[in-house]
CSV table of C-alpha atoms and ligand atoms in Angstrom, one decimal:
chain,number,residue,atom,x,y,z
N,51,UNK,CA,0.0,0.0,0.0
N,52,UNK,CA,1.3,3.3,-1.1
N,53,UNK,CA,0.4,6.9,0.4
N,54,UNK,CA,-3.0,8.6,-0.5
N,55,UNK,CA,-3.9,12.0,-0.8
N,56,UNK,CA,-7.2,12.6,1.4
N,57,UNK,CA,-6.7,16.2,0.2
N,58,UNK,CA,-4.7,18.4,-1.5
N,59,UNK,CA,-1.7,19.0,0.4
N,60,UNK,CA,-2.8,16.1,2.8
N,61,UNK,CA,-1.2,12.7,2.8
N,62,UNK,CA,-1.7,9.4,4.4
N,63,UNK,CA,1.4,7.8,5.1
N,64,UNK,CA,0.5,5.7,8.1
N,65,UNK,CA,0.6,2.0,8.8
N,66,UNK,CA,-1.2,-0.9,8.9
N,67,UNK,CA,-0.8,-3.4,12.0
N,68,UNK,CA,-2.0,-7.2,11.2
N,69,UNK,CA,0.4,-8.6,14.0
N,70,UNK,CA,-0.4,-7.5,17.1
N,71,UNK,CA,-2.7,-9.9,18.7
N,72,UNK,CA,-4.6,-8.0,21.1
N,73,UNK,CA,-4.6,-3.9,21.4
N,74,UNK,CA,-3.8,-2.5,24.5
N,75,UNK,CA,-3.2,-6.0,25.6
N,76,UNK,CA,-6.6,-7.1,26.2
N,77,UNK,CA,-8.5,-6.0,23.1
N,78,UNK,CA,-8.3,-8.8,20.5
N,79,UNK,CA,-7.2,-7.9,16.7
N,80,UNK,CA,-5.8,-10.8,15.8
N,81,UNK,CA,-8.7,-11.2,12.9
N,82,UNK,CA,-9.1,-7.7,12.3
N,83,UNK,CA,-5.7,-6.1,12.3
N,84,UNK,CA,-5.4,-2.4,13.3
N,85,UNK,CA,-3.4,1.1,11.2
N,86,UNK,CA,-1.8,4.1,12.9
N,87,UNK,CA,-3.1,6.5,10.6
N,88,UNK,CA,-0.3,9.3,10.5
N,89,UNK,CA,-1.1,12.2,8.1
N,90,UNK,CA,1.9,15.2,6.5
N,91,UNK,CA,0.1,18.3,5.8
N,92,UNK,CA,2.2,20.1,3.6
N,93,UNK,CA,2.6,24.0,3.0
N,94,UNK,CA,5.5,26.3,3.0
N,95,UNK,CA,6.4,24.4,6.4
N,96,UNK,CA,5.6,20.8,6.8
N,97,UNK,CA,3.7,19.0,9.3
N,98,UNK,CA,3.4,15.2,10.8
N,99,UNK,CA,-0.2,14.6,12.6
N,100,UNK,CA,0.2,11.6,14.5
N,101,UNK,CA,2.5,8.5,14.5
N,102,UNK,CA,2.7,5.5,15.3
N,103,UNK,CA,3.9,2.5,17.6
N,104,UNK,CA,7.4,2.2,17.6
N,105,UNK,CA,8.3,-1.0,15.7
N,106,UNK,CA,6.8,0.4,12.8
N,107,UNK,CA,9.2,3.1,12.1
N,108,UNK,CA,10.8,1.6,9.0
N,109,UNK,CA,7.2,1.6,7.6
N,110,UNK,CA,6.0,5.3,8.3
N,111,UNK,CA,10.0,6.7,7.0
N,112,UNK,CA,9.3,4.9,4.1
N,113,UNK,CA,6.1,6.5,3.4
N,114,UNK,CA,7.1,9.8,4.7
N,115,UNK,CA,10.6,9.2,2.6
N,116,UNK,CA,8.3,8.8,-0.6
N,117,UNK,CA,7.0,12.2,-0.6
N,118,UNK,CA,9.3,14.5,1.5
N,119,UNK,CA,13.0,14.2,3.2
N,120,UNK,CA,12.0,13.4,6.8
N,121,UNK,CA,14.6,15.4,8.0
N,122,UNK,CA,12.8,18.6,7.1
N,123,UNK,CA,9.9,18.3,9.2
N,124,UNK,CA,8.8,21.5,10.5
N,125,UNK,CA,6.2,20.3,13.0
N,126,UNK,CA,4.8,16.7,14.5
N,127,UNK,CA,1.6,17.0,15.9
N,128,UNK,CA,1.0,15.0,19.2
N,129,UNK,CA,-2.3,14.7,19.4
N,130,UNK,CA,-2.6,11.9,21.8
N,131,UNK,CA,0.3,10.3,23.8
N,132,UNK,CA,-0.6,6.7,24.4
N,133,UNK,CA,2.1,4.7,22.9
N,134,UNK,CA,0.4,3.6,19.6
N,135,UNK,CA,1.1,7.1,18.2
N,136,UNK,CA,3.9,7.9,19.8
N,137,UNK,CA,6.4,4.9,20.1
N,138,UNK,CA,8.2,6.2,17.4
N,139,UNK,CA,8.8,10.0,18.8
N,140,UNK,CA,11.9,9.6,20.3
N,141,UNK,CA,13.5,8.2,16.7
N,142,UNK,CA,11.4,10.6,14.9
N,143,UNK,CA,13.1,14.0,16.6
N,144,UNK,CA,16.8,12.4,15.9
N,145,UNK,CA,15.5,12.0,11.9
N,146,UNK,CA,13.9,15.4,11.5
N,147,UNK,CA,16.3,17.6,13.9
N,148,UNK,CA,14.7,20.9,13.5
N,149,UNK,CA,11.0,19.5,14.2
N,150,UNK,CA,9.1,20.9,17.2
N,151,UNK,CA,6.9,19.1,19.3
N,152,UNK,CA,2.9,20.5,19.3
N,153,UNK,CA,0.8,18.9,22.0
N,154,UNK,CA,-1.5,20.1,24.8
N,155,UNK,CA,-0.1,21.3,27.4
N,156,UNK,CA,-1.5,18.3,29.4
N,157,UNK,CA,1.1,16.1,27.1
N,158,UNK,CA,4.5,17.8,28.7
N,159,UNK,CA,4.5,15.9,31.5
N,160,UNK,CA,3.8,12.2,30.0
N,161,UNK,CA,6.6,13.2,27.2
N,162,UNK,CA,9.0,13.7,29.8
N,163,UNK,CA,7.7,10.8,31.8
N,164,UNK,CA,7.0,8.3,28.7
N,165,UNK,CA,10.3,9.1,26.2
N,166,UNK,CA,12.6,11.3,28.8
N,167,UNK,CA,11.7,14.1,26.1
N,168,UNK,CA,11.8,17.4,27.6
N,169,UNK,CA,13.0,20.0,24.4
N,170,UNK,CA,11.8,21.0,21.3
N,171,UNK,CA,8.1,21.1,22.5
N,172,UNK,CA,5.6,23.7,21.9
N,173,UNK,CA,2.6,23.3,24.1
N,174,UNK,CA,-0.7,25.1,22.4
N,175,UNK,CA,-3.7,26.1,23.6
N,176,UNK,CA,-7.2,25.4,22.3
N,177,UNK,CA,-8.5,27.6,19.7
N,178,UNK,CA,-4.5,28.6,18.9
N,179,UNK,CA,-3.3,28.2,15.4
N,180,UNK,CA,-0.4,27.7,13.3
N,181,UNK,CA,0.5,29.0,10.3
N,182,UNK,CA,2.4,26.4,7.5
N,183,UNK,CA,2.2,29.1,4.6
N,184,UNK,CA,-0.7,27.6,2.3
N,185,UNK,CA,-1.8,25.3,5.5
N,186,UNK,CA,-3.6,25.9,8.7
N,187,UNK,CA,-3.6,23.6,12.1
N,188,UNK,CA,-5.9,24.9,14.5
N,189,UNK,CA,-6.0,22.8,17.8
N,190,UNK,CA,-9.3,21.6,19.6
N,191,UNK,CA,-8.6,20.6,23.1
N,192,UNK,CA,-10.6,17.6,23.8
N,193,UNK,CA,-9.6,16.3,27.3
N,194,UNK,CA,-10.6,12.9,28.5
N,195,UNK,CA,-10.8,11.4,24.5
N,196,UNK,CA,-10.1,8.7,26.0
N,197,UNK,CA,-6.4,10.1,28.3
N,198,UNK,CA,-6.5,13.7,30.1
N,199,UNK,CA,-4.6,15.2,27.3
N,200,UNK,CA,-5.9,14.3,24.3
N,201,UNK,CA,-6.3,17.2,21.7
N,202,UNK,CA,-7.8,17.1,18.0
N,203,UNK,CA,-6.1,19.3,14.8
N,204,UNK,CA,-8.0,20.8,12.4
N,205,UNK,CA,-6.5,22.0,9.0
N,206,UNK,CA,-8.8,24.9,8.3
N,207,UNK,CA,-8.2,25.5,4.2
N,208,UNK,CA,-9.1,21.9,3.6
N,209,UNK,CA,-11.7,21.2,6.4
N,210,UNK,CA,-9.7,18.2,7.1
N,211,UNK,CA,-10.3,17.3,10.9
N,212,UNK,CA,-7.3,15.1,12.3
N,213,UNK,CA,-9.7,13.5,15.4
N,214,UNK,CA,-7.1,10.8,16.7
N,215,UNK,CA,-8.6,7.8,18.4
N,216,UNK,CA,-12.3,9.5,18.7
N,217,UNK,CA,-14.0,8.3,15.1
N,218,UNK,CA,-11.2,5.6,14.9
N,219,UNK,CA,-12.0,2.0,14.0
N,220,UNK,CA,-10.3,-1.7,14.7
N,221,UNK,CA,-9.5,-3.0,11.4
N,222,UNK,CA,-6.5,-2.7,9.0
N,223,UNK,CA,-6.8,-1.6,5.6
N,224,UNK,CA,-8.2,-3.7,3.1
N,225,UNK,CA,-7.1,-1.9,0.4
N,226,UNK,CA,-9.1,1.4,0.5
N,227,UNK,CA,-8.5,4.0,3.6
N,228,UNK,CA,-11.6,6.2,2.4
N,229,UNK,CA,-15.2,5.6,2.6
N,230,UNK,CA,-15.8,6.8,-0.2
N,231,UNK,CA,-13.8,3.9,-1.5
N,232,UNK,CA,-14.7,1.6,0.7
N,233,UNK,CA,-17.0,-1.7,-0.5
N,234,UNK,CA,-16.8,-2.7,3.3
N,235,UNK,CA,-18.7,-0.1,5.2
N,236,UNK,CA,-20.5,-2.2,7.7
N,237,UNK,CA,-17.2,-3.7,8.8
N,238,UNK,CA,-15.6,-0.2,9.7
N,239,UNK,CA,-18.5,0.7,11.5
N,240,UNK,CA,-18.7,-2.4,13.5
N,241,UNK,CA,-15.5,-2.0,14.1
N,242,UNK,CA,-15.9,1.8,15.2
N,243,UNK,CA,-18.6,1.0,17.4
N,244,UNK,CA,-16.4,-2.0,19.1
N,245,UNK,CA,-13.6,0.7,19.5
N,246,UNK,CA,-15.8,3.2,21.1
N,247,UNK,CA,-16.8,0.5,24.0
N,248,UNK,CA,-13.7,-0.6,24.0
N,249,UNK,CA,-11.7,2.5,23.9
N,250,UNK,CA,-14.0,5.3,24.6
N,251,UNK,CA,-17.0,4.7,26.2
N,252,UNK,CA,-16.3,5.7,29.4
N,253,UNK,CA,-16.6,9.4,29.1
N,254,UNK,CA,-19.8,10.3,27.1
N,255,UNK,CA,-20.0,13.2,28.6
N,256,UNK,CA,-16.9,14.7,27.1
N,257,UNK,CA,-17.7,12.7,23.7
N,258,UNK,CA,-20.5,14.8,23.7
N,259,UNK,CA,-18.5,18.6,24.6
N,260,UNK,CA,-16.3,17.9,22.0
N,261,UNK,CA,-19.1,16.6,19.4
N,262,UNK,CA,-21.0,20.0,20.3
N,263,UNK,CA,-17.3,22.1,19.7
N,264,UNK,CA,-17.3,20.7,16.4
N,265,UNK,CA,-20.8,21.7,15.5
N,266,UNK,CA,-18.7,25.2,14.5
N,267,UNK,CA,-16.4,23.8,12.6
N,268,UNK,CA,-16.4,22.8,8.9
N,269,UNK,CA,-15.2,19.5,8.2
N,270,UNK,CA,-15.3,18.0,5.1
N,271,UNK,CA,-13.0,15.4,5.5
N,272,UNK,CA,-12.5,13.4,9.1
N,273,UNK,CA,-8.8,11.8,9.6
N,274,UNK,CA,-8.4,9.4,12.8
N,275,UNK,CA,-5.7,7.8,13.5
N,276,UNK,CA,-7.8,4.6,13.5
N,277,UNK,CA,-9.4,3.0,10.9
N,278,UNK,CA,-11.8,4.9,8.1
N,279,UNK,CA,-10.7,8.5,7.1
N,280,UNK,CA,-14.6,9.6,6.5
N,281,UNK,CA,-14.3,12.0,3.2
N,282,UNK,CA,-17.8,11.4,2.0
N,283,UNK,CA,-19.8,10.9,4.7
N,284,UNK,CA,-18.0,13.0,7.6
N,285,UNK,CA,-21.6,13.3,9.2
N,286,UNK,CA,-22.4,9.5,9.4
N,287,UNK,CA,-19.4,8.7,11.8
N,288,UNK,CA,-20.4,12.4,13.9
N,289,UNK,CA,-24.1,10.9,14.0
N,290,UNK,CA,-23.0,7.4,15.2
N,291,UNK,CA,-20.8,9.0,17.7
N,292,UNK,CA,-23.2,11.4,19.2
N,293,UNK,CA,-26.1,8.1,19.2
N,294,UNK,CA,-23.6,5.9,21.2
N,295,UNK,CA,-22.5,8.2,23.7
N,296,UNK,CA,-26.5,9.2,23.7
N,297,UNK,CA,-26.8,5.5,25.1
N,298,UNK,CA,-24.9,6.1,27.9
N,299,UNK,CA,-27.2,8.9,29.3
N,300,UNK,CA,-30.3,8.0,28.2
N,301,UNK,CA,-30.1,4.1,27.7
N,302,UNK,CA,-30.1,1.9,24.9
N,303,UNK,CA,-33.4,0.9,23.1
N,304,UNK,CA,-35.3,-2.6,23.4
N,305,UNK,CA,-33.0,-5.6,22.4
N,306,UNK,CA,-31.3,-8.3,24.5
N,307,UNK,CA,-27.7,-9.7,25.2
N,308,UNK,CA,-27.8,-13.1,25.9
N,309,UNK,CA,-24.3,-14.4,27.6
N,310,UNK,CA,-24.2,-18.2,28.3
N,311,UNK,CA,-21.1,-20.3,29.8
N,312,UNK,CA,-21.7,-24.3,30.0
N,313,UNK,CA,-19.3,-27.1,31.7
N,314,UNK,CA,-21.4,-29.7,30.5
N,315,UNK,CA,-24.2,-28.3,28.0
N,316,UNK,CA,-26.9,-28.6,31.3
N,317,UNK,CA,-27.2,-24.7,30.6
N,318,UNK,CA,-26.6,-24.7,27.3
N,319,UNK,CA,-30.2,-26.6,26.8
N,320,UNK,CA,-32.4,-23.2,27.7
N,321,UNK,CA,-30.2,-21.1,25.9
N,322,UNK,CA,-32.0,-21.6,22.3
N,323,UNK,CA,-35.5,-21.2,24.5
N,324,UNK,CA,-35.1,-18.6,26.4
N,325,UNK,CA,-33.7,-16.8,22.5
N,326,UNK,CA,-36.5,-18.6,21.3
N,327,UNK,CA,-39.4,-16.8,23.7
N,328,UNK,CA,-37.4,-13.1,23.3
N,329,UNK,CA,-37.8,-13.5,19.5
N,330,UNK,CA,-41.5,-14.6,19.8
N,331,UNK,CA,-42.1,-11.4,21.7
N,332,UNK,CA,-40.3,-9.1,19.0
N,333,UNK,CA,-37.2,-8.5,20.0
N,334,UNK,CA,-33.9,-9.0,18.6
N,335,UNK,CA,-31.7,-11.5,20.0
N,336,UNK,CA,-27.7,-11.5,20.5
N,337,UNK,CA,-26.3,-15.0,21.5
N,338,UNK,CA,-22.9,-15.4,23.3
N,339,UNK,CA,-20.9,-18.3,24.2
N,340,UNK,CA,-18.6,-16.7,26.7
N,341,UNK,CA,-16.2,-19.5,25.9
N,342,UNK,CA,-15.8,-18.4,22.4
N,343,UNK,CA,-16.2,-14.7,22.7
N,344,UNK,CA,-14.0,-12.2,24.0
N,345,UNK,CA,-15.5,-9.9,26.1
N,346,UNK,CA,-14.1,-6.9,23.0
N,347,UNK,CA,-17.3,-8.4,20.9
N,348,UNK,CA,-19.8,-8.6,24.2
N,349,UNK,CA,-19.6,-5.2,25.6
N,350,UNK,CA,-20.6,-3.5,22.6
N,351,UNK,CA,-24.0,-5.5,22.5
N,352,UNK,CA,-24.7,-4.9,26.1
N,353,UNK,CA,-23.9,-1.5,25.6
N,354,UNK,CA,-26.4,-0.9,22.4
N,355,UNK,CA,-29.4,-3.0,23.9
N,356,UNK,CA,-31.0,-2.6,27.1
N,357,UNK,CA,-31.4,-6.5,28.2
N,358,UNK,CA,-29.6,-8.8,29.4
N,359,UNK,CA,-29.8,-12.6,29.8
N,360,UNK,CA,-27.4,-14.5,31.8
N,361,UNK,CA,-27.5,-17.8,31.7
N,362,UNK,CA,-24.8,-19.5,33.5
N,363,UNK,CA,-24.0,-22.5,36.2
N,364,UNK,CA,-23.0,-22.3,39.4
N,365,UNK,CA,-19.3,-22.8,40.7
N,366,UNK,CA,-18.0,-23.4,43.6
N,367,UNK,CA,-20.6,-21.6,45.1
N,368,UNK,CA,-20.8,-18.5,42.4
N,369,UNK,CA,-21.5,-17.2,39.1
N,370,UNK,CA,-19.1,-19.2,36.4
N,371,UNK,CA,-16.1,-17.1,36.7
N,372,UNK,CA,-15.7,-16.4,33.0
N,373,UNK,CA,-19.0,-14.4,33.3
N,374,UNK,CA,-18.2,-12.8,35.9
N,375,UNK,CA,-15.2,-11.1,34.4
N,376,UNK,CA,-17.5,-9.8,31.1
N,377,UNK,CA,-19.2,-8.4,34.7
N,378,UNK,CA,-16.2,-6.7,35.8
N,379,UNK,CA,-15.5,-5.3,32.6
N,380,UNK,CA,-19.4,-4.0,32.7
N,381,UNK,CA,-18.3,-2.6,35.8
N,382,UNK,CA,-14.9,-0.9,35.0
N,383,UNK,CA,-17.2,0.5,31.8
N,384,UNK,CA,-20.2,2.2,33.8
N,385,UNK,CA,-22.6,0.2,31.8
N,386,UNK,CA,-25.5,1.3,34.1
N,387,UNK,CA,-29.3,0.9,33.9
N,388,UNK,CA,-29.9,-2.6,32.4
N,389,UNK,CA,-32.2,-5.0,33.0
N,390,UNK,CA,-31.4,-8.3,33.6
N,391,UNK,CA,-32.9,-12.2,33.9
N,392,UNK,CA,-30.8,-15.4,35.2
N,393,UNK,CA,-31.0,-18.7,34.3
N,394,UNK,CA,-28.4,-21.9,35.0
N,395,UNK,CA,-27.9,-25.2,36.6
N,396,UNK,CA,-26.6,-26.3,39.6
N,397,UNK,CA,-25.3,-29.2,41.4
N,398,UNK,CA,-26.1,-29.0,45.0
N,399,UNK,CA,-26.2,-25.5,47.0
N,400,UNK,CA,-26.3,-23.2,44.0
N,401,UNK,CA,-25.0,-19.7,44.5
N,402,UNK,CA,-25.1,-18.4,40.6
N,403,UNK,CA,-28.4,-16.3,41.3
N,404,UNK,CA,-26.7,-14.6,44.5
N,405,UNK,CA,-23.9,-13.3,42.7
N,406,UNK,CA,-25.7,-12.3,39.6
N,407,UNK,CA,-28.4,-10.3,42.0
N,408,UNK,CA,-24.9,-8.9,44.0
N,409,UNK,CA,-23.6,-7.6,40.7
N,410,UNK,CA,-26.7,-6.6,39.6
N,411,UNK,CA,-26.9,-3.8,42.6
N,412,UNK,CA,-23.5,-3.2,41.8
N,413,UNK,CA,-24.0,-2.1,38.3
N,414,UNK,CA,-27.4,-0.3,38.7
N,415,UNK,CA,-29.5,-3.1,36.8
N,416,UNK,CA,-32.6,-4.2,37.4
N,417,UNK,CA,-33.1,-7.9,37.7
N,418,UNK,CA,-35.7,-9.3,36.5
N,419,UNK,CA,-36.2,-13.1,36.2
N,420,UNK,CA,-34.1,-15.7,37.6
N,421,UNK,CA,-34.9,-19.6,36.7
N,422,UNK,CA,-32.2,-21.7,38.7
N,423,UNK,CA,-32.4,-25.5,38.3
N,424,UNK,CA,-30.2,-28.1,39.6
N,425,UNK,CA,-28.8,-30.8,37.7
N,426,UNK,CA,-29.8,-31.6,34.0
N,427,UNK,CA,-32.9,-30.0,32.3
N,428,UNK,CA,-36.3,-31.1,31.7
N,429,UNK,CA,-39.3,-30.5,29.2
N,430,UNK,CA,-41.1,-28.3,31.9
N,431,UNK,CA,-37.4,-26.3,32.6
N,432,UNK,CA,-37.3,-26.0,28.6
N,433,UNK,CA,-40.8,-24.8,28.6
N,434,UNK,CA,-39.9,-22.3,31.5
N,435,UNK,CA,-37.4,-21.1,29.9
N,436,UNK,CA,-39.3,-19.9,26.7
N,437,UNK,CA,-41.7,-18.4,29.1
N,438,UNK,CA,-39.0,-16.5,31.0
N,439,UNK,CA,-37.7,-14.8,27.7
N,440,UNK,CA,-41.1,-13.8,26.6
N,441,UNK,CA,-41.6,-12.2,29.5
N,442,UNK,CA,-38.6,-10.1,30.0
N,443,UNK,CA,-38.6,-9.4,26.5
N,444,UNK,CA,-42.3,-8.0,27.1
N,445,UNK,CA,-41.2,-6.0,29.8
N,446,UNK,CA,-38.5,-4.5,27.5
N,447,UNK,CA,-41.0,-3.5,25.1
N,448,UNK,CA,-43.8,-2.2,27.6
N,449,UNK,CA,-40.6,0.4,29.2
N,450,UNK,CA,-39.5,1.2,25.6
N,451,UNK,CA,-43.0,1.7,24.3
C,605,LIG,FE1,-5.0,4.9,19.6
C,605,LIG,FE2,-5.6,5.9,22.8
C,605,LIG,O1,-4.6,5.1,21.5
């Protein structure tokens, strides 16, 4: 994959990631892949908007080397610090000697603290602007998207809004970086919406300042450093973004999560009937194996539909443990206000339905049903079960309605 101009004067020259197995650690890509979208802006001066991690300096010289001498970088912008755009800084300031630093002034501190940099920085305020000669960067503070210092850049002749992680996407390139070129548009925003859980999620509130601050602004063209630069459709990724962070304030509309762990397939058995009696009462249906899906794919569902199912065994005298981590994650990610119905097996005391209920006050959901059984299942159990869904999906309805 070569550069692309995403408009005049605006490269791409970023890089795509298809070996690192999980992002952050935790957040698997191993299917999907990942790019560091890095972007030169050229006018009388030049710029660098965002990097990338650090083993894929070869990479991002090579595409910078195709279009300019690296060494004559006027400016790199530093719109985020977390290492994915910024491994390569340290290397980056001995190529191009005369380049300075532009962050927030949030950033000093974790430059210092991350790379031991300390020089050549210029912190900017929001609102400020820098002239290239023929180019523009104006900088849009935009704390707490997703770290304390994160900032946007926008390049005011070309409307070209350099958003860093906010509007990013899992997902490498697969073959076009544009939407407008882009055959695969339900991927990208699957994958933005399971980066915004992920990644983002946990300040709506300051999604939402910073989607109002660019209500003023003109962009034509929006440039994360994730994933889809949106040149045609700018507004679908704003809308998507304002509706998901609008979930976490308001709640999500009608539609359940089901989540099941099994040892031995006892609770696996009311799994299709409890989907079954949901879908009977209108609703869609989302089914999970927790065995075979990382939490990175659950969250997103339980964050975009107001019910949850839960159907797993006890063990050793509590929820199945592999649920109860998707729970903690729930937790760490303030996904309040749910509603929420239990069903599993047990072998003697039980002790599932008591954790669920404890986490269940712990999160702010409501629960709902419950349908404990011990051992193995039976028709009347199946038949429960159906009954159980129908119901809670009813009560979904009735709140929604
Ligand atoms: Fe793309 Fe917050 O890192």
């Amino acid at each position: 994959m070569s550069t692309l101009e995403i408009a005049k004067g605006i490269d791409w020259v970023g890089v795509n990631d298809r070996v690192t197995p999980r992002f952050e650690g935790m957040w698997p890509i191993e299917a999907e892949g990942i790019s560091y979208n890095a972007y030169l802006v050229r006018g009388e001066r030049m710029a660098l908007v965002d990097a990338a991690k650090d083993w894929t300096l070869d990479t991002l010289l090579l595409r910078l080397g195709s279009l300019v001498d690296p060494a004559k970088l006027d400016y790199i912008v530093v719109n985020h610090m977390e290492p994915d755009h910024t491994g390569v800084l340290r290397a980056l300031l001995r190529i191009a000697p005369k380049a300075q630093l532009l962050c927030s002034k949030r950033a000093v501190k974790m430059l210092a603290a991350y790379y031991g940099i300390a020089e050549r920085i210029r912190p900017v305020a929001d609102g400020e602007e820098i002239d290239l000669g023929g180019k523009r960067l104006r900088f849009v503070d935009a704390p707490m998207l997703h770290w304390p210092e994160t900032m946007m850049t926008f390049e005011t002749t070309q409307g070209v809004l350099f958003s860093c992680d906010v509007f990013g996407s899992y997902g490498a390139f697969q073959g076009a970086l544009c939407d407008d070129r882009c055959r695969r548009l339900d991927f990208y925003e699957r994958e933005a919406l399971r980066y915004y859980v992920n990644i983002v999620s946990l300040f709506p509130k300051a999604v939402l300042k910073a989607l109002g601050k660019l209500e003023t602004v003109p962009v034509r063209v929006i440039a994360p450093s994730h994933g889809l630069i949106w040149r045609q459709s700018p507004r679908r990724i704003i809308e998507l973004y304002r509706r998901w962070a609008g979930y976490a304030l308001e709640g999500p509309p009608a539609g359940v999560t089901l989540v099941y762990g099994t040892m031995y397939g006892n609770t696996e058995k009311v799994v299709d009937a409890v989907a079954t009696g949901v879908s009977k009462a209108g609703l869609p249906v989302e089914v999970f194996d927790i065995n075979r899906h990382h939490p990175s794919y659950i969250l997103p569902a339980i964050y975009t539909q107001r019910g949850v199912v839960i159907a797993a065994p006890t063990y050793e005298g509590g929820l199945f443990p592999p649920v109860a981590h998707l729970l903690d994650l729930v937790e760490r990610k303030h996904i309040a206000g749910r509603r929420v119905a239990y069903l599993g097996s047990y072998g003697w005391g039980g002790g599932a339905l008591r954790e669920v209920k404890r986490w269940a006050e712990r999160l702010k959901w409501v629960m709902e049903e419950s349908l404990a059984f011990r051992g193995g299942t039976t028709p009347e159990i199946i038949e429960a079960a159906e009954a159980l869904g129908r119901r809670f999906a009813q009560t979904l309805s009735e709140e929604a309605a």
